[in-house]
CSV table of C-alpha atoms and ligand atoms in Angstrom, one decimal:
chain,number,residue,atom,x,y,z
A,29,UNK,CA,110.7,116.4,96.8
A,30,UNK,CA,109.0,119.6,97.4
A,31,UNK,CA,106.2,119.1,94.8
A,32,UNK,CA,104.1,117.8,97.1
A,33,UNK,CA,104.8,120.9,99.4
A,34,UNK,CA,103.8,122.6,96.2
A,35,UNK,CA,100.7,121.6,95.1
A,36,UNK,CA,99.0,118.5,96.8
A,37,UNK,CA,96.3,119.3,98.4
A,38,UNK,CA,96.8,119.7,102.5
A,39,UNK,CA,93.5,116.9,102.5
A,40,UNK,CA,96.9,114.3,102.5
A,41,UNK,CA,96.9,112.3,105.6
A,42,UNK,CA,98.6,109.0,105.5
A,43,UNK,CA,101.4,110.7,103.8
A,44,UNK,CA,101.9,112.9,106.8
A,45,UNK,CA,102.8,110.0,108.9
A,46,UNK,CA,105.2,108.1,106.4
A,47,UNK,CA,106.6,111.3,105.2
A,48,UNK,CA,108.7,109.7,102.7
A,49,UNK,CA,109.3,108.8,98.6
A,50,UNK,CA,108.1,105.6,98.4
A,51,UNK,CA,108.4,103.5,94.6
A,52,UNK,CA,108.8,100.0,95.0
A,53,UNK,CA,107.2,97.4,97.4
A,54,UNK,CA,107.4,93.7,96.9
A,55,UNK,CA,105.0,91.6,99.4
A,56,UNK,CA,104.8,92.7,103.0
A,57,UNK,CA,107.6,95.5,102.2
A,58,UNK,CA,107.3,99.2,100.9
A,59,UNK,CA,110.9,100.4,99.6
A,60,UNK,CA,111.5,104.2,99.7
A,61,UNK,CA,113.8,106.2,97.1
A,62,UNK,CA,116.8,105.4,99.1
A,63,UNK,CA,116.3,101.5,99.2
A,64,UNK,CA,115.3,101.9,103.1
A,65,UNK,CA,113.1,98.4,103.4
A,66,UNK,CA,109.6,99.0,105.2
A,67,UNK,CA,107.5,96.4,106.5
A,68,UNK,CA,104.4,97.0,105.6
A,69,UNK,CA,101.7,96.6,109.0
A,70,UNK,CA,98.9,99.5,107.1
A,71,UNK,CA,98.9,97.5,103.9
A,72,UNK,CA,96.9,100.0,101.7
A,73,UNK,CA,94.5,100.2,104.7
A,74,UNK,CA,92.7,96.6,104.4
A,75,UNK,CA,93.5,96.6,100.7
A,76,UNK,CA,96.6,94.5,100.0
A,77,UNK,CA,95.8,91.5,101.6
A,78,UNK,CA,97.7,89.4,99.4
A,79,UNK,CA,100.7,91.2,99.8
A,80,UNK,CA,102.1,94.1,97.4
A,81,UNK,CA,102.5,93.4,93.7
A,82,UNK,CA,101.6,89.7,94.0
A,83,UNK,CA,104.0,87.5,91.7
A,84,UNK,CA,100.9,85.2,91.1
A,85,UNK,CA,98.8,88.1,90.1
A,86,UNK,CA,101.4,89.9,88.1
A,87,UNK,CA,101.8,87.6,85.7
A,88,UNK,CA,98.5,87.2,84.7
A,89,UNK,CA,97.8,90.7,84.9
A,90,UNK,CA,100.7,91.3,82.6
A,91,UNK,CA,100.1,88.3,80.5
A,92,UNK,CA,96.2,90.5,80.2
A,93,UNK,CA,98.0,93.3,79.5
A,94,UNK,CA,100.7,91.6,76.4
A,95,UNK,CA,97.2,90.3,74.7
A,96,UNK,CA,95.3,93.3,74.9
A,97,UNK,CA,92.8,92.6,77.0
A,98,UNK,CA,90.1,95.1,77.6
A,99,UNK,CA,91.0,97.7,80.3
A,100,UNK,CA,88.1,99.7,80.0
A,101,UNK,CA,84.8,98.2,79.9
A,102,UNK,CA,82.1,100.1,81.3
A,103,UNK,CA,79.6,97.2,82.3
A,104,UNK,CA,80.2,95.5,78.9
A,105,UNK,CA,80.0,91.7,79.2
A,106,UNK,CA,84.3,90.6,79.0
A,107,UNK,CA,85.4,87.6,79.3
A,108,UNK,CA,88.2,89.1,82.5
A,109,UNK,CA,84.8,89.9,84.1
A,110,UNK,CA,82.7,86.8,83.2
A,111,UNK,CA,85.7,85.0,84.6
A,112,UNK,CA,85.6,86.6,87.6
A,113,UNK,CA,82.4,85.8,88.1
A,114,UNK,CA,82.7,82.0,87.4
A,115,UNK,CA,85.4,81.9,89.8
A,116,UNK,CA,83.3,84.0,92.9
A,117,UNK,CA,80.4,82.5,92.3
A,118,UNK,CA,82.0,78.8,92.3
A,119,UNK,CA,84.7,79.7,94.9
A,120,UNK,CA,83.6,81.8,97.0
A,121,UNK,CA,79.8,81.8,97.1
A,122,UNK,CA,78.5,78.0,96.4
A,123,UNK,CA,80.7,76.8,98.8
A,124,UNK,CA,79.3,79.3,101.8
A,125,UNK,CA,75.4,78.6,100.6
A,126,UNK,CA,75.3,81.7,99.5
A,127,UNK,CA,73.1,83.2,96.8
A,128,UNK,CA,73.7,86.7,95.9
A,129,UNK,CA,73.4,88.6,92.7
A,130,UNK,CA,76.8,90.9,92.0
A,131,UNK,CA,76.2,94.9,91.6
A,132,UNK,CA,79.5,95.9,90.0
A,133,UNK,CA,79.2,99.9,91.1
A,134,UNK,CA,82.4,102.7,91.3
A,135,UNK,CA,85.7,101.2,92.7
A,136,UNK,CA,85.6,102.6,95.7
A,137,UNK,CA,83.8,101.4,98.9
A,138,UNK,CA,81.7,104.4,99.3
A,139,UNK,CA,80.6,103.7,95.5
A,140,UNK,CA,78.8,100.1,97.2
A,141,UNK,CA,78.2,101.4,100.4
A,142,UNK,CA,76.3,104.8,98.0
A,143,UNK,CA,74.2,101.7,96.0
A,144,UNK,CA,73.8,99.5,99.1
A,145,UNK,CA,71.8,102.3,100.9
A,146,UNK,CA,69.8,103.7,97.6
A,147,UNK,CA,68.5,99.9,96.9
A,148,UNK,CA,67.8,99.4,100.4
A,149,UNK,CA,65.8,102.6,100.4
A,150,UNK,CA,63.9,102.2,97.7
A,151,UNK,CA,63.2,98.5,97.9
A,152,UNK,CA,61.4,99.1,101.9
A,153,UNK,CA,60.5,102.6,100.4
A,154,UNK,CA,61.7,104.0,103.8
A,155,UNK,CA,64.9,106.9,104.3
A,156,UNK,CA,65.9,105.7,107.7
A,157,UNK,CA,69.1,103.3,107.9
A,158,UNK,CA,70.5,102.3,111.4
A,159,UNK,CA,73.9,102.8,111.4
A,160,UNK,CA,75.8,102.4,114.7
A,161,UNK,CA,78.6,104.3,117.0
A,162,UNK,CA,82.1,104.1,115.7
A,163,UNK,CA,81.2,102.8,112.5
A,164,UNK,CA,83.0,103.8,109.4
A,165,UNK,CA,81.0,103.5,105.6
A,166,UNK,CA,82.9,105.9,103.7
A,167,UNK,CA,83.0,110.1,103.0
A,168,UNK,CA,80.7,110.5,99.8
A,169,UNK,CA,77.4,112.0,101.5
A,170,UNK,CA,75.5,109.2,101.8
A,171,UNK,CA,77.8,107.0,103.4
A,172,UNK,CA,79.0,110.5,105.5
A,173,UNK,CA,75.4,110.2,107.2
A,174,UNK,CA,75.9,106.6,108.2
A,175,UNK,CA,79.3,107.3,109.2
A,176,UNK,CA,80.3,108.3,113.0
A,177,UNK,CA,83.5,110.5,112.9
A,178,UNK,CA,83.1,113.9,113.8
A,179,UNK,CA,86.3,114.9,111.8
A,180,UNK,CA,84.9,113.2,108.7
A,181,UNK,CA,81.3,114.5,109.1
A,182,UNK,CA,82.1,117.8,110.0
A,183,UNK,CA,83.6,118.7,106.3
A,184,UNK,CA,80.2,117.7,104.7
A,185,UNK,CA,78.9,121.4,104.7
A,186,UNK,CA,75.4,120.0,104.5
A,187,UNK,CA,73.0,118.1,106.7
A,188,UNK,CA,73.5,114.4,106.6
A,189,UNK,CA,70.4,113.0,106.9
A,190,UNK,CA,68.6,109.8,106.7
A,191,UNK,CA,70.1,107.7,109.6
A,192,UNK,CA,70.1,106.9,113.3
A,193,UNK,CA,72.9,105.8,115.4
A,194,UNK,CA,72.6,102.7,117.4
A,195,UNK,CA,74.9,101.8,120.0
A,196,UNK,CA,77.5,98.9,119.0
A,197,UNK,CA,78.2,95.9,120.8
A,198,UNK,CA,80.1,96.8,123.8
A,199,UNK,CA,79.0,100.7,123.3
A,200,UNK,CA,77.3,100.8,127.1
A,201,UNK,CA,79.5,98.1,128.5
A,202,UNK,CA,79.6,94.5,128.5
A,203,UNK,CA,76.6,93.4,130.1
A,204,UNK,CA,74.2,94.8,127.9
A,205,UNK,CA,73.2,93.5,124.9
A,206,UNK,CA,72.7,97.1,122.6
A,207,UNK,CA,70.6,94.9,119.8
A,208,UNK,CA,67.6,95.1,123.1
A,209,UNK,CA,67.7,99.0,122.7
A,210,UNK,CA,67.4,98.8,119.3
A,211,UNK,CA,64.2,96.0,119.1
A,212,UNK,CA,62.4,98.1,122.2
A,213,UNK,CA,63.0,101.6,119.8
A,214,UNK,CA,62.0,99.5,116.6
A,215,UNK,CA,58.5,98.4,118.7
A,216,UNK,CA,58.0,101.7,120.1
A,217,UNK,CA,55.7,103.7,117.6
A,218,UNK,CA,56.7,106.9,119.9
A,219,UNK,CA,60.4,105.9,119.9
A,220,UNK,CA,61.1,108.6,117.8
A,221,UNK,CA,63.4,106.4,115.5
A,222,UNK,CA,61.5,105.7,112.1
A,223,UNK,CA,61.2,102.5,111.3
A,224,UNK,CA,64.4,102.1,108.8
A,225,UNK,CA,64.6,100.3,105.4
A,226,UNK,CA,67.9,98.7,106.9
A,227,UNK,CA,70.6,98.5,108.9
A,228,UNK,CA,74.6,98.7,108.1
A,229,UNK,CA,77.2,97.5,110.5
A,230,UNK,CA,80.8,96.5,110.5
A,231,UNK,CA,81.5,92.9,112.3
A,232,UNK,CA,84.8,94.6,112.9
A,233,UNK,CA,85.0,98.0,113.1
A,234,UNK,CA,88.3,99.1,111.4
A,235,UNK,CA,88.1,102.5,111.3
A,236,UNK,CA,86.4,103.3,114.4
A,237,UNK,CA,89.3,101.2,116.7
A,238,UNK,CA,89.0,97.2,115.7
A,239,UNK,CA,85.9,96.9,117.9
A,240,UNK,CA,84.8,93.5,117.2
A,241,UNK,CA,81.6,92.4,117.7
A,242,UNK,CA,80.1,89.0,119.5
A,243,UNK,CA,78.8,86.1,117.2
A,244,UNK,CA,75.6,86.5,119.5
A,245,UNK,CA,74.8,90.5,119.3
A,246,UNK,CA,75.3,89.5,115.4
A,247,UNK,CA,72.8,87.3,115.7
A,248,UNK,CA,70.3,89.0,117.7
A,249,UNK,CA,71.0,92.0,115.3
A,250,UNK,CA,70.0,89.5,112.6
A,251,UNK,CA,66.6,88.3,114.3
A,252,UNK,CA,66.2,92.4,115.4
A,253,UNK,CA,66.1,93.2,111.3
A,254,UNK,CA,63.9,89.6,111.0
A,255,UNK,CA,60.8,91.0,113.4
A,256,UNK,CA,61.2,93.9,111.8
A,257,UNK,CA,61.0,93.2,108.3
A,258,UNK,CA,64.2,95.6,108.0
A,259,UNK,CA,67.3,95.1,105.5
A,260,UNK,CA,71.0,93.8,107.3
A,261,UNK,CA,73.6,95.3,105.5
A,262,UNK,CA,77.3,93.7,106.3
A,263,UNK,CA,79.6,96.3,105.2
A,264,UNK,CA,82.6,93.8,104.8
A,265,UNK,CA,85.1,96.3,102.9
A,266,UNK,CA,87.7,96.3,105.6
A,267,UNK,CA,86.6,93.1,107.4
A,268,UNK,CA,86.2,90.8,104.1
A,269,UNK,CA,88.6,89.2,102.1
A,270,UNK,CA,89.9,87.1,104.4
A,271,UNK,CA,90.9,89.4,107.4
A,272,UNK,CA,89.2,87.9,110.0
A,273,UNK,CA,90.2,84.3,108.8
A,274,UNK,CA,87.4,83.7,106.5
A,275,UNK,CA,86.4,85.3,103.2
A,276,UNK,CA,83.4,87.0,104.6
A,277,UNK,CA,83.6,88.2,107.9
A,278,UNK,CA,80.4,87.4,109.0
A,279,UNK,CA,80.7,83.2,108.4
A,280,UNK,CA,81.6,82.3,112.0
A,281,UNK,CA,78.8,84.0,113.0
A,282,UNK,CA,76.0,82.0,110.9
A,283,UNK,CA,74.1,85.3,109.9
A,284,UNK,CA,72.8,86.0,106.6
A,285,UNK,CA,72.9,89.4,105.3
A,286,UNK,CA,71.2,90.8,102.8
A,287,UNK,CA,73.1,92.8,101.0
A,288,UNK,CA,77.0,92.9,101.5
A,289,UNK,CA,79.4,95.3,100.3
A,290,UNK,CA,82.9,94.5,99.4
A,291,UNK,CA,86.2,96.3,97.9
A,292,UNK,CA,89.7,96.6,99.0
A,293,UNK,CA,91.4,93.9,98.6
A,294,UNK,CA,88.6,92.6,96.5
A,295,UNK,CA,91.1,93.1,93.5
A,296,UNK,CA,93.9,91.6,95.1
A,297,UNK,CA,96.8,93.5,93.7
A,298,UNK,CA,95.5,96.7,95.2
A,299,UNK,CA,93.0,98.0,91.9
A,300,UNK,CA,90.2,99.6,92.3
A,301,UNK,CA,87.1,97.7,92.6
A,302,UNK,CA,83.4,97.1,94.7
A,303,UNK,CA,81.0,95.1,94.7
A,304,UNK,CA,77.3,95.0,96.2
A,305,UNK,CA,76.3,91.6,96.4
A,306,UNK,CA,72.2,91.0,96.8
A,307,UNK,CA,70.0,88.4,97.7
A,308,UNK,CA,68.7,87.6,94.0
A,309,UNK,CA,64.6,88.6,95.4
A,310,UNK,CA,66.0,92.2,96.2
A,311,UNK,CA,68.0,93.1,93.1
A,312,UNK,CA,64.8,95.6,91.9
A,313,UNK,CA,67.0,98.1,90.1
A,314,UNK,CA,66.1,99.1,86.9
A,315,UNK,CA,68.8,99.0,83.9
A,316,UNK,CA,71.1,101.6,84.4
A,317,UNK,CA,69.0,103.4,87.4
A,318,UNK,CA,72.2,103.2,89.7
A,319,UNK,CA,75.3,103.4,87.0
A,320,UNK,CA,79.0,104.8,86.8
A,321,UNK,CA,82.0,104.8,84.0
A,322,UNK,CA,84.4,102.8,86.0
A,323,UNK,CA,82.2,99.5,86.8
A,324,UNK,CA,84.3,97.7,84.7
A,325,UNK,CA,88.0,97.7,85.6
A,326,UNK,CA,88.9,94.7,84.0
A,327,UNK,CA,92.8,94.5,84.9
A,328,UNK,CA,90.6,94.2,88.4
A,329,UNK,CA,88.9,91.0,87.6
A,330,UNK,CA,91.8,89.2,86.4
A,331,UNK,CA,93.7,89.9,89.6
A,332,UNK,CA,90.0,89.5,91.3
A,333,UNK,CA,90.3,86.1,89.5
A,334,UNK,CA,93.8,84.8,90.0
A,335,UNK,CA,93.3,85.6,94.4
A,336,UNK,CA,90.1,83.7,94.3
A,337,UNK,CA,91.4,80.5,92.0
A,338,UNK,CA,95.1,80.7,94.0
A,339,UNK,CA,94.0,81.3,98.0
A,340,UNK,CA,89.9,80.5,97.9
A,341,UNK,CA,90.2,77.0,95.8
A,342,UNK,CA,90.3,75.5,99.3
A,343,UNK,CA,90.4,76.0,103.1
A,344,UNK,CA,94.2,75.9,103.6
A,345,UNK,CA,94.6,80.1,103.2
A,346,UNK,CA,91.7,80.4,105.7
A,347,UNK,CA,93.8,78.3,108.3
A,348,UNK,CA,96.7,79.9,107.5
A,349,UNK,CA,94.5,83.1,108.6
A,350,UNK,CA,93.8,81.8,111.2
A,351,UNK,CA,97.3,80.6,113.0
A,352,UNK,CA,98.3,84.1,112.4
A,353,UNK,CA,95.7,85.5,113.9
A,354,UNK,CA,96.1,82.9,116.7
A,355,UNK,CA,99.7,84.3,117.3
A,356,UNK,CA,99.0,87.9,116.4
A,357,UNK,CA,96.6,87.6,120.1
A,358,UNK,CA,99.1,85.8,121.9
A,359,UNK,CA,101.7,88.5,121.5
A,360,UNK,CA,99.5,91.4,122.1
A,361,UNK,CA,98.2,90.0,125.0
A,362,UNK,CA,101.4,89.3,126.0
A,363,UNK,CA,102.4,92.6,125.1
A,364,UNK,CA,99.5,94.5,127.1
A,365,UNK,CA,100.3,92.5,130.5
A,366,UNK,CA,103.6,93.7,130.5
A,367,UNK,CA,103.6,97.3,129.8
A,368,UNK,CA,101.2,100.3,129.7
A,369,UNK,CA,100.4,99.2,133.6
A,370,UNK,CA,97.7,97.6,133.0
A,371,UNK,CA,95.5,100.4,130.9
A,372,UNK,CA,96.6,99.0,127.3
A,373,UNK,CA,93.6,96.3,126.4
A,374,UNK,CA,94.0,94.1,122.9
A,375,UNK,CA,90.8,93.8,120.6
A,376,UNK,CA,89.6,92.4,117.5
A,377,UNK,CA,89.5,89.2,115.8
A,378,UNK,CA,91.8,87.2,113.0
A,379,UNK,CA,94.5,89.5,111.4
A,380,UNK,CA,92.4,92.3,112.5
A,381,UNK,CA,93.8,93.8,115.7
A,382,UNK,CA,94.7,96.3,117.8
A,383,UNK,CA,96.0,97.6,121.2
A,384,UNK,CA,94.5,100.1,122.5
A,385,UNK,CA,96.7,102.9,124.2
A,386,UNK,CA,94.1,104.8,126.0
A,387,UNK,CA,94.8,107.9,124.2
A,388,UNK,CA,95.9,109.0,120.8
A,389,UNK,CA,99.0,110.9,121.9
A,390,UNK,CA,100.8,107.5,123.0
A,391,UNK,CA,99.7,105.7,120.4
A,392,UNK,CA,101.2,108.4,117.9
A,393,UNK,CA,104.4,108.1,119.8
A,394,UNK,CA,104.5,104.1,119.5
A,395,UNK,CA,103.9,104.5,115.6
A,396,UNK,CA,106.4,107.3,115.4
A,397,UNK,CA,109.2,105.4,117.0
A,398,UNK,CA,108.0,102.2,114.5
A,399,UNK,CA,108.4,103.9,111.6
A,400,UNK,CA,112.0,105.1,112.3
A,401,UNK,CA,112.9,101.4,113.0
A,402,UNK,CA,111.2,100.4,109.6
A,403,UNK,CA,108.0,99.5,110.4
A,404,UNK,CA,104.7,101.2,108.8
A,405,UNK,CA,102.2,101.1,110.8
A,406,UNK,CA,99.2,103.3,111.5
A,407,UNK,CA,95.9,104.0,114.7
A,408,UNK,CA,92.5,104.3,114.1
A,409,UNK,CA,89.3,105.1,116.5
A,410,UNK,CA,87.7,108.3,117.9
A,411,UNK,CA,90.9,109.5,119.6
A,412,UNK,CA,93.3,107.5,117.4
A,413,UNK,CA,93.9,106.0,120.5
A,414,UNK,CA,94.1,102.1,118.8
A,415,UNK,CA,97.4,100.9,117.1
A,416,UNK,CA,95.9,99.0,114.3
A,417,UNK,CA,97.4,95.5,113.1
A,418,UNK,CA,96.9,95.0,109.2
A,419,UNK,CA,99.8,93.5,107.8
A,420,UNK,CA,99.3,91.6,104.1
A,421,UNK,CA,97.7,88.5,105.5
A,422,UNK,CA,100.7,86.3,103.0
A,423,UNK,CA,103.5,87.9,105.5
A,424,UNK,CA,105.8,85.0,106.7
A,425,UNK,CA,106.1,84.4,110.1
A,426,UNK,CA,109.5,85.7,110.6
A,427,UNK,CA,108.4,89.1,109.1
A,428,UNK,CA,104.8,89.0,111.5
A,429,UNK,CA,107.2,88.3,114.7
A,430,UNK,CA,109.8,91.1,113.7
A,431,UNK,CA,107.0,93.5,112.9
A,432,UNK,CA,105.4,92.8,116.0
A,433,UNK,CA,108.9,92.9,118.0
A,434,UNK,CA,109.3,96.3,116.6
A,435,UNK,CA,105.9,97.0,118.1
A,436,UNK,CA,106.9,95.3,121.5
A,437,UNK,CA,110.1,97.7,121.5
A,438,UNK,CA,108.6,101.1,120.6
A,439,UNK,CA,105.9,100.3,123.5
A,440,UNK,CA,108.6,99.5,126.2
A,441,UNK,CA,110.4,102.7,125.0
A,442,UNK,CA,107.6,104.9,125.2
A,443,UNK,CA,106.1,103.2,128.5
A,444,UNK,CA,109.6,104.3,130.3
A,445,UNK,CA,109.3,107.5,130.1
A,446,UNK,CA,105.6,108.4,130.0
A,447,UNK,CA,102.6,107.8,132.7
A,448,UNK,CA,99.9,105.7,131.3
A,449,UNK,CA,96.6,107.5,131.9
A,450,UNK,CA,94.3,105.3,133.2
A,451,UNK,CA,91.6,103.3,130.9
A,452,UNK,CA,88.8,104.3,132.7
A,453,UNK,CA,85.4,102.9,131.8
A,454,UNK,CA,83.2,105.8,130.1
A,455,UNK,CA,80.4,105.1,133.1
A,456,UNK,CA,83.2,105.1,135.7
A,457,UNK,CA,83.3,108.9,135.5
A,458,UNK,CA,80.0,109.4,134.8
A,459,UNK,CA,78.3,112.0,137.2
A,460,UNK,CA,74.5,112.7,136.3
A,461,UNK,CA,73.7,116.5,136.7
A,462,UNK,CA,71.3,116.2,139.4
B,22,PLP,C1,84.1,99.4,106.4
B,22,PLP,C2,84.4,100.4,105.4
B,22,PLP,N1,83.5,100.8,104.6
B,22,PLP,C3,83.7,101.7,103.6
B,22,PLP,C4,84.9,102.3,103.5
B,22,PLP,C5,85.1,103.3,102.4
B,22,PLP,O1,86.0,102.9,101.4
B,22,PLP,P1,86.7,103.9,100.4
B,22,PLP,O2,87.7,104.6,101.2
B,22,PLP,O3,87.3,103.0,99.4
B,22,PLP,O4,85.6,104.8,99.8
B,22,PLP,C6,86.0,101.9,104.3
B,22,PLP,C7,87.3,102.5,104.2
B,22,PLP,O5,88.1,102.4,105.0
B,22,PLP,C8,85.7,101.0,105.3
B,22,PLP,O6,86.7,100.6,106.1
């Protein structure tokens, strides 16, 4: 089809790696024009968690659909959205001792990350927001400044102002804990870092490489924002939903955000839809300071609805999740000792993982040769160096070991007939200018 030759915009990206006609997908598999099967490892980038076109959702949505339910709603009160919130608040939040208010904002997870940052502001009355290396928050300006990609920021045309990077948990190596740098900047008045009205972070970094970080620099991040009297934002967009074997990504580590954002796979059947969710003493805006015409995709809640009632009404999804995720590490640790000589390292946590390649260039190649033996699957971090594991978390376990087998093969191809550069340690090479 050359009309997307013709007039798509050349701001396509994922396209460019799966250049093909997709139009039909059915769980973990996207189907081309042809019929060609694809197993589906990208999964709408963190957003189709529960698999593509869900049977379970479908026929509620449709059933929706066949009665006329509202599509539109604005932020009218509907009984798809009321639902929704019956079900989160009893399902998802009760159970996890969490209280939290629901902001419904834009669909889109810059639209929450865009409120979570203007209530954060304007509740401490401060601009600053920490925001840390490799972290990923979206590419609508505000989010842009807390952001780290250089490809991303450099198309803002303007300044992006109003945050400070932080190093992330492993940033300067293992032994040090980065959450020390930022307490000593936050109690130094001559830091140079302004105090900030919060801080945003990513427990697992999903843009910026699957950089996971530790339970304990969580919670000294949490006590940092405590003896500070500064905001934690958990930025759960990629993370949440269930990726890292619980709803929220932050659970296993006992912390308590303040404000959390969530979307992706929020919807479940891959609609559009964010959240801010609030502890109930923050939620200071006033009626309609913070609004937008599509808070109120209702076809959203019901298939919000039907995930949360179906996989949250009890723990069995989560452990499900979780023996995945259990096998996902074996095989890529597996995978890493015996090729890329030693250089290729596994990271991340639940069914959020990666391999990293050392470099982008043989990461491309491994996902190049994928695809062609029916496998979707796609990198991420600074140098797309990270071959990123995000298959539907519903996939069987005969489709999660032949995904990963085709991962295995292209790997072993691509090690035989290229040198693995080495994956030297940043501070290895480091040579101070005397
Ligand atoms: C952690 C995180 N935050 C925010 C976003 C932005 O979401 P969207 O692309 O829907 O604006 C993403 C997208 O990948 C993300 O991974």
């Amino acid at each position: 089809m050359k009309i997307f030759d013709e007039i798509e915009s050349e701001v396509q990206s994922y396209a460019r790696s799966f250049p093909r006609l997709f139009n039909k997908a059915q769980g973990e598999f996207l189907y081309d024009e042809d019929g060609t099967q694809y197993l589906d490892f990208l999964a709408g980038a963190g957003t189709l968690n529960y698999g593509h076109n869900n049977p379970i959702f479908k026929e509620k949505l449709l059933e929706y659909i066949h009665a006329d339910g509202i599509t539109h709603g604005l932020d009218l009160h509907t009984k798809a959205k009321g639902e929704f919130l019956e079900s989160f608040n009893e399902k998802i939040l009760k159970p996890r001792n969490l209280d939290y208010v629901v902001q419904f904002t834009g669909p889109t997870g810059t639209n929450a990350v865009e409120a979570a940052l203007k209530l954060a502001r304007n509740i401490k009355g401060r601009e600053n927001i920490i925001s840390f290396t490799n972290g990923f928050h979206g590419v609508s300006l505000g989010s842009l400044a807390t952001t780290g990609n250089s490809h991303h920021r450099g198309a803002a045309g303007v300044s992006l102002n109003g945050s400070s990077r932080m190093p992330f948990d492993g940033y300067l190596g293992d032994e040090l804990d980065t959450t020390f740098y930022l307490d000593k900047v936050l109690s130094d008045s001559s830091s140079g870092v302004d105090l900030p009205a919060a801080v945003i972070v990513e427990t697992v970094q999903g843009e910026g490489g699957i950089n996971a970080a530790s339970f304990e620099w969580l919670q000294n991040l949490e006590k940092v924002c405590r003896k500070h009297d500064v905001l934690l934002i958990v930025d759960d967009i990629q993370a949440g939903c269930g990726r890292t074997g619980t709803y929220f990504s932050f659970e296993e580590a006992g912390i308590r955000p303040d404000i959390v954002t969530l979307s992706k796979s929020l919807g479940g059947y891959g609609l559009p839809f964010a959240v801010v969710l609030i502890s109930p003493e923050l939620d200071k805006w006033r009626p309609g300071e913070h609004n937008g015409t599509f808070r109120g995709n209702n076809f959203a809640f019901v298939t919000a609805k039907a995930a949360i009632d179906h996989y949250w009404s009890d723990d069995e999804f989560s452990k499900s999740i979780k023996a995945k995720g259990a096998y996902v590490s074996k095989r890529l640790e597996e995978i890493v000792e015996k090729y890329g000589e030693g250089n290729f390292t596994t990271r991340g946590r639940g069914m959020f993982q990666g391999i990293n390649c050392v470099n982008g260039e043989i990461a491309d190649q491994i996902t190049t040769r994928c695809f062609k033996k029916g496998l979707i699957i796609e990198t991420s971090g600074a140098e797309d160096q990270v071959v990123k594991f995000l298959c539907p978390l519903i996939i069987s376990e005969e489709n999660l070991k032949k995904g990963i087998d085709i991962v295995e093969e292209s790997i072993k191809e691509v090690c035989a007939k290229e040198d693995i550069p080495e994956d030297k340690d940043y501070f290895d090479d480091v040579e101070l200018a005397s």
